[in-house]
XYZ file of C-alpha atoms in Angstrom:
393
model
C 0.074 -0.053 0.034
C 3.053 2.329 -0.283
C 4.769 3.604 -3.298
C 7.084 6.376 -4.226
C 7.873 7.848 -7.573
C 11.538 7.632 -6.931
C 14.660 9.777 -6.749
C 14.743 11.014 -10.053
C 11.936 13.957 -10.482
C 9.396 13.400 -13.405
C 9.060 16.428 -15.760
C 5.757 16.991 -17.464
C 6.146 19.231 -20.382
C 2.913 21.262 -21.336
C 2.443 22.345 -25.141
C -0.271 24.786 -25.721
C -2.329 23.246 -22.996
C -5.571 24.461 -21.445
C -7.335 22.743 -18.459
C -6.324 19.147 -18.293
C -4.476 16.392 -16.746
C -1.176 14.905 -17.608
C -0.668 11.493 -15.971
C -2.923 8.818 -14.798
C -1.628 6.004 -12.554
C -0.944 3.386 -15.030
C 2.760 2.690 -14.855
C 3.644 6.468 -14.167
C 4.451 6.530 -10.420
C 6.998 4.207 -10.017
C 4.661 1.168 -9.843
C 3.216 -1.343 -12.386
C -0.182 -1.724 -10.850
C -3.053 -0.219 -12.294
C -4.984 0.326 -8.822
C -3.809 0.300 -5.319
C -5.651 -1.793 -2.677
C -6.679 0.281 0.382
C -8.475 -0.535 3.650
C -11.533 1.816 4.684
C -11.045 3.202 8.148
C -7.486 3.610 7.914
C -5.519 6.978 8.091
C -4.006 7.596 4.707
C -1.601 10.110 3.471
C -0.966 10.890 -0.121
C 0.724 13.743 -1.958
C 4.243 14.704 -3.303
C 6.388 17.724 -4.257
C 5.836 20.124 -7.273
C 8.085 22.762 -8.815
C 8.326 24.504 -12.092
C 10.773 26.171 -14.271
C 8.330 28.541 -15.646
C 4.932 28.246 -17.608
C 3.715 31.077 -20.147
C 0.625 31.213 -18.253
C -0.313 31.147 -14.626
C -1.572 27.777 -13.533
C -2.573 25.614 -10.620
C -1.573 21.983 -10.174
C -2.815 19.070 -7.600
C -2.695 15.334 -7.260
C -6.180 13.618 -6.987
C -7.410 9.909 -6.366
C -10.318 8.168 -7.645
C -11.643 4.651 -7.022
C -12.700 2.550 -10.212
C -14.463 -0.740 -10.283
C -12.421 -3.509 -10.930
C -12.823 -7.206 -11.765
C -12.039 -7.786 -8.032
C -14.617 -5.405 -6.871
C -17.221 -4.352 -9.420
C -19.339 -2.306 -6.824
C -20.263 1.315 -7.579
C -18.245 3.589 -5.340
C -19.496 6.451 -3.204
C -19.089 10.058 -4.079
C -15.596 11.146 -3.381
C -15.179 12.554 0.077
C -14.534 16.326 -0.335
C -11.863 17.816 0.034
C -10.022 14.629 0.927
C -9.590 13.323 -2.710
C -7.389 15.945 -3.707
C -4.169 17.737 -2.360
C -3.967 21.576 -1.835
C -3.175 23.192 -5.082
C 0.091 24.464 -6.188
C -0.316 28.114 -7.388
C 2.555 29.066 -9.778
C 3.008 32.159 -12.035
C 5.420 32.265 -15.055
C 8.831 32.113 -13.272
C 10.995 29.468 -11.537
C 9.781 28.096 -8.270
C 11.128 25.970 -5.528
C 9.786 22.552 -4.436
C 6.347 22.707 -2.667
C 4.853 19.946 -0.688
C 1.260 18.821 -1.477
C -0.319 16.576 1.073
C -3.789 15.545 2.289
C -4.060 13.074 5.387
C -7.516 11.683 6.154
C -9.383 8.440 7.375
C -10.739 6.567 4.323
C -14.622 6.244 4.325
C -16.155 2.917 3.553
C -16.829 1.886 0.035
C -13.385 2.254 -1.540
C -11.320 -0.707 -1.693
C -8.784 0.742 -4.167
C -7.310 4.091 -5.347
C -5.733 5.419 -8.430
C -3.727 8.717 -8.454
C -3.454 11.368 -11.158
C -2.041 14.842 -11.725
C -4.416 17.636 -12.998
C -4.139 21.311 -13.746
C -5.893 24.514 -14.625
C -4.259 27.047 -16.597
C -5.568 30.638 -17.500
C -5.097 30.225 -21.148
C -3.243 27.614 -23.348
C 0.136 27.535 -22.060
C 3.629 25.939 -22.572
C 6.263 24.820 -19.803
C 7.533 22.420 -17.480
C 6.071 21.037 -14.268
C 8.212 18.666 -12.130
C 6.881 16.232 -9.606
C 8.906 14.092 -7.073
C 8.255 11.505 -4.359
C 4.493 10.933 -5.272
C 3.225 8.674 -2.404
C -0.059 7.085 -1.039
C 0.609 5.308 2.058
C -1.151 4.236 5.417
C -0.485 5.683 8.682
C -1.013 4.463 12.301
C -4.416 5.147 13.648
C -4.524 8.591 15.343
C -5.306 7.134 18.798
C -2.484 4.178 18.380
C -0.142 3.967 21.178
C 2.650 3.742 18.729
C 2.375 7.623 18.658
C 4.567 9.708 20.975
C 2.852 13.173 21.673
C 5.382 15.697 21.917
C 2.956 18.737 21.591
C -0.311 17.709 23.101
C -3.758 19.397 22.430
C -4.479 21.877 25.135
C -0.777 23.073 25.271
C 0.440 26.461 26.343
C 1.282 28.736 23.434
C 2.996 32.073 23.262
C 0.963 34.297 20.645
C 0.793 37.747 19.108
C -2.376 39.359 17.423
C -0.216 42.002 15.778
C 2.508 41.509 13.111
C 5.649 40.616 14.749
C 9.300 41.420 14.006
C 10.428 39.522 10.712
C 12.522 36.990 12.830
C 9.579 35.951 15.035
C 9.885 32.318 14.043
C 13.867 32.001 14.761
C 14.773 29.689 17.662
C 16.437 32.575 19.364
C 13.641 35.049 19.254
C 12.558 36.192 22.601
C 8.898 35.798 23.005
C 8.527 36.520 26.564
C 6.611 39.777 26.251
C 3.874 37.866 23.970
C 0.553 37.144 25.458
C 0.260 33.262 26.567
C -2.632 30.858 27.056
C -3.712 27.301 26.857
C -5.225 26.031 23.792
C -7.760 26.042 22.441
C -7.316 29.721 21.801
C -10.097 31.412 19.926
C -12.968 33.747 19.506
C -16.625 33.583 18.077
C -19.636 31.778 18.673
C -18.756 28.801 16.517
C -15.771 27.185 18.046
C -16.251 25.095 20.959
C -13.914 24.172 24.095
C -12.016 27.483 23.998
C -9.792 27.751 26.997
C -8.353 31.167 26.112
C -10.032 33.934 24.340
C -8.177 35.973 21.880
C -8.999 39.232 20.031
C -11.144 38.611 16.820
C -11.078 40.124 13.435
C -7.401 39.822 12.711
C -6.080 38.649 9.582
C -3.308 36.644 11.120
C -2.393 35.174 14.369
C 1.164 33.841 15.300
C 2.069 31.251 17.830
C 5.107 29.802 19.109
C 6.266 27.049 21.740
C 9.028 24.705 22.218
C 9.112 20.875 22.619
C 11.687 18.267 23.467
C 12.653 15.266 21.293
C 14.851 12.843 22.951
C 16.183 11.161 19.765
C 15.799 12.082 16.119
C 15.725 8.322 15.200
C 12.113 8.716 14.158
C 9.750 7.178 11.401
C 6.556 9.086 11.400
C 5.849 12.875 12.157
C 2.121 13.770 12.479
C 0.439 17.253 12.775
C -3.156 17.124 14.293
C -5.208 20.185 14.213
C -8.429 21.857 15.743
C -8.187 25.019 13.511
C -10.341 27.560 11.606
C -9.759 27.822 7.879
C -8.919 30.921 5.737
C -12.256 31.110 3.876
C -10.440 29.763 0.704
C -8.424 32.881 0.662
C -4.961 31.358 0.446
C -3.016 28.999 3.015
C -4.794 28.520 6.216
C -1.657 27.503 8.299
C 2.078 28.218 7.670
C 4.442 26.459 9.899
C 8.192 26.792 10.751
C 10.139 24.092 12.508
C 13.469 25.303 14.118
C 13.337 28.716 12.013
C 12.729 26.660 8.718
C 9.564 27.016 6.694
C 7.693 23.927 5.776
C 7.430 24.588 2.130
C 3.752 23.416 1.783
C 1.211 24.355 -0.860
C -1.158 24.858 1.995
C -1.114 23.133 5.508
C -4.898 22.530 5.421
C -6.076 20.445 8.510
C -8.736 23.026 9.074
C -12.610 23.275 9.149
C -15.022 26.125 9.245
C -15.320 26.607 12.905
C -12.494 24.683 14.135
C -14.232 21.870 15.858
C -13.138 19.125 13.747
C -9.697 16.978 14.268
C -7.858 16.881 11.121
C -4.511 15.597 10.192
C -1.283 16.551 7.947
C 1.628 14.446 7.371
C 4.966 16.180 8.348
C 7.189 13.035 7.895
C 9.334 14.460 4.943
C 10.382 17.148 7.287
C 11.626 14.809 10.079
C 15.134 16.114 9.219
C 14.047 19.621 10.684
C 14.103 18.171 14.193
C 16.999 18.111 16.452
C 17.704 16.081 19.671
C 16.698 18.039 22.564
C 14.818 21.553 22.334
C 12.710 22.329 19.319
C 10.912 25.349 18.160
C 7.454 25.335 16.495
C 5.969 28.705 14.919
C 2.691 28.655 13.313
C 0.722 31.458 11.354
C -3.205 30.992 11.485
C -4.404 32.965 8.518
C -7.876 34.464 8.961
C -10.444 36.054 6.461
C -12.154 38.632 8.641
C -16.163 38.479 8.297
C -18.431 41.640 8.480
C -20.666 40.603 11.038
C -18.910 37.681 12.867
C -15.447 36.041 13.052
C -14.779 32.349 14.242
C -11.233 32.075 15.277
C -9.632 28.655 16.784
C -6.152 27.306 17.209
C -5.146 24.070 18.813
C -2.705 21.680 17.386
C -0.872 18.530 18.500
C 2.458 17.005 17.149
C 3.127 13.268 17.306
C 5.968 11.105 16.269
C 6.783 7.239 16.109
C 10.222 6.001 16.884
C 12.336 4.529 14.294
C 13.246 0.735 14.349
C 16.922 -0.143 15.245
C 19.212 1.933 13.037
C 16.759 2.672 10.338
C 14.578 5.710 10.683
C 12.615 5.191 7.625
C 10.146 2.588 6.280
C 11.711 -0.328 4.195
C 12.389 0.806 0.556
C 14.472 0.396 -2.445
C 17.054 3.104 -2.211
C 19.148 2.430 -5.107
C 18.905 0.729 -8.565
C 21.598 0.495 -11.073
C 21.596 -1.440 -14.275
C 24.726 -2.740 -15.944
C 25.375 -5.159 -18.843
C 25.490 -8.257 -16.470
C 22.247 -7.430 -14.262
C 20.798 -4.939 -11.809
C 22.085 -3.945 -8.375
C 19.492 -3.223 -5.809
C 19.966 -1.558 -2.629
C 17.437 -2.025 -0.125
C 17.069 -0.265 3.332
C 15.251 -2.396 5.901
C 15.162 -2.491 9.805
C 17.423 -5.218 11.284
C 15.813 -8.530 11.923
C 13.102 -8.260 9.489
C 12.226 -10.604 6.588
C 11.481 -9.499 2.972
C 10.963 -10.861 -0.544
C 12.220 -8.916 -3.605
C 9.877 -9.598 -6.459
C 10.182 -8.510 -10.215
C 7.647 -8.243 -12.854
C 8.165 -8.074 -16.824
C 4.333 -8.128 -17.414
C 1.652 -6.008 -18.686
C -0.090 -3.174 -16.522
C -3.161 -5.455 -16.124
C -1.373 -8.581 -15.248
C 1.840 -7.719 -13.542
C 2.762 -11.432 -12.704
C 5.398 -10.850 -9.898
C 8.212 -13.349 -9.503
C 10.797 -13.867 -6.822
C 14.253 -12.564 -7.183
C 15.376 -13.455 -3.746
C 14.787 -13.136 0.027
C 16.789 -11.377 2.704
C 16.775 -10.391 6.317
C 17.301 -6.800 6.914
C 20.546 -5.666 8.599
C 19.448 -2.078 9.703
C 21.323 -0.515 6.723
C 21.427 -0.906 3.147
C 21.287 -4.530 1.950
C 22.815 -5.174 -1.612
C 21.108 -7.614 -4.008
C 22.033 -8.478 -7.480
C 19.362 -9.660 -10.188
C 20.861 -11.715 -12.879
C 17.688 -13.670 -13.807
C 17.882 -16.177 -11.058
C 14.752 -18.243 -10.077
C 13.829 -19.023 -13.650
C 13.548 -15.587 -14.697
C 15.215 -14.151 -17.829
C 18.146 -12.048 -17.377
C 17.479 -8.242 -17.179
C 19.359 -7.750 -20.452
C 16.779 -9.984 -22.203
C 13.845 -7.503 -21.440
C 13.145 -3.952 -22.405
C 11.809 -2.868 -18.844
C 11.650 -4.566 -15.403
C 9.638 -3.401 -12.358
C 10.623 -4.162 -8.710
C 8.887 -4.302 -5.351
C 9.818 -5.526 -1.870
C 7.046 -7.425 0.386
C 7.089 -8.869 3.696
C 8.269 -12.607 3.690
């Protein structure tokens, strides 16, 4: 249920395009399967990274999932759950951009036994240029209430906050926030948010929050933001977040709702390397669209992590793949003492026909394996392309 596009970014070239989509799942995101089996009731995270070297017209891009009937399950699917079937949009102009992270994390409702991902875009007029995508993923996470999570910032924590624009370095680790106001979450105003512990002034376009938290070790595997916050009325990003002075380069951190009473989620795992052992600083901007006759504001967030296994702080994955005239060399990172099968496929999209390459035991670092066509498979040189996957043994 986990796949990644890989370490080489994917370039999509648009040639005089209007509103459209560029890529469906079929063999495009590093896997051969046409659909991905999923389990309703599970917390899923999907998304990836976008950047552009410039497109001749302003445009917006996003990833989206659908669930199509298959021969394994021909039932009609329910309506897609808004907004959880698409990532927050990546808005770009006509110049170069840096990488931006697009993510949606949600509990999958009943009626969806499989998913397929695709890329879509809107563009002001037919335009040309390149959009790059990297590390496209769909993966299950531990249930929000699972005891594998370690809560480093609980709901209801004490936060320093400012209702006025602070100095430019307000998010830095060494910024002195001792003169800021302070209070326990939930912080908020208005008649809509429930369970407000600290009243704050309404009708401000931005609110600024800071606090510190401790991390004993950065050998971590997952990093989850849970939030009970109000949204920005569709007028740009709702939350912007800094960890130890570094901005999370997100299209939008959007675990938000109209009145801030729903608990929603956002996957921060790609930014585990922003954390340090010991004291860490989190700084968050809550953007707010001011209403003429009323204004609901709510802020309460939680940060959770899961510890890494052994010497490995990331899930089992293919970390390298190198083809040569005599075969293929695979590097696989897996926790020590775990058992795995490496399988290959030379089949079609409809019928992958996975075959055993070999088995191995994880050693906590990179295990190196050679594919020369063992176990009655043709050698890699005899086929135009070959796909690999790692599955539990």
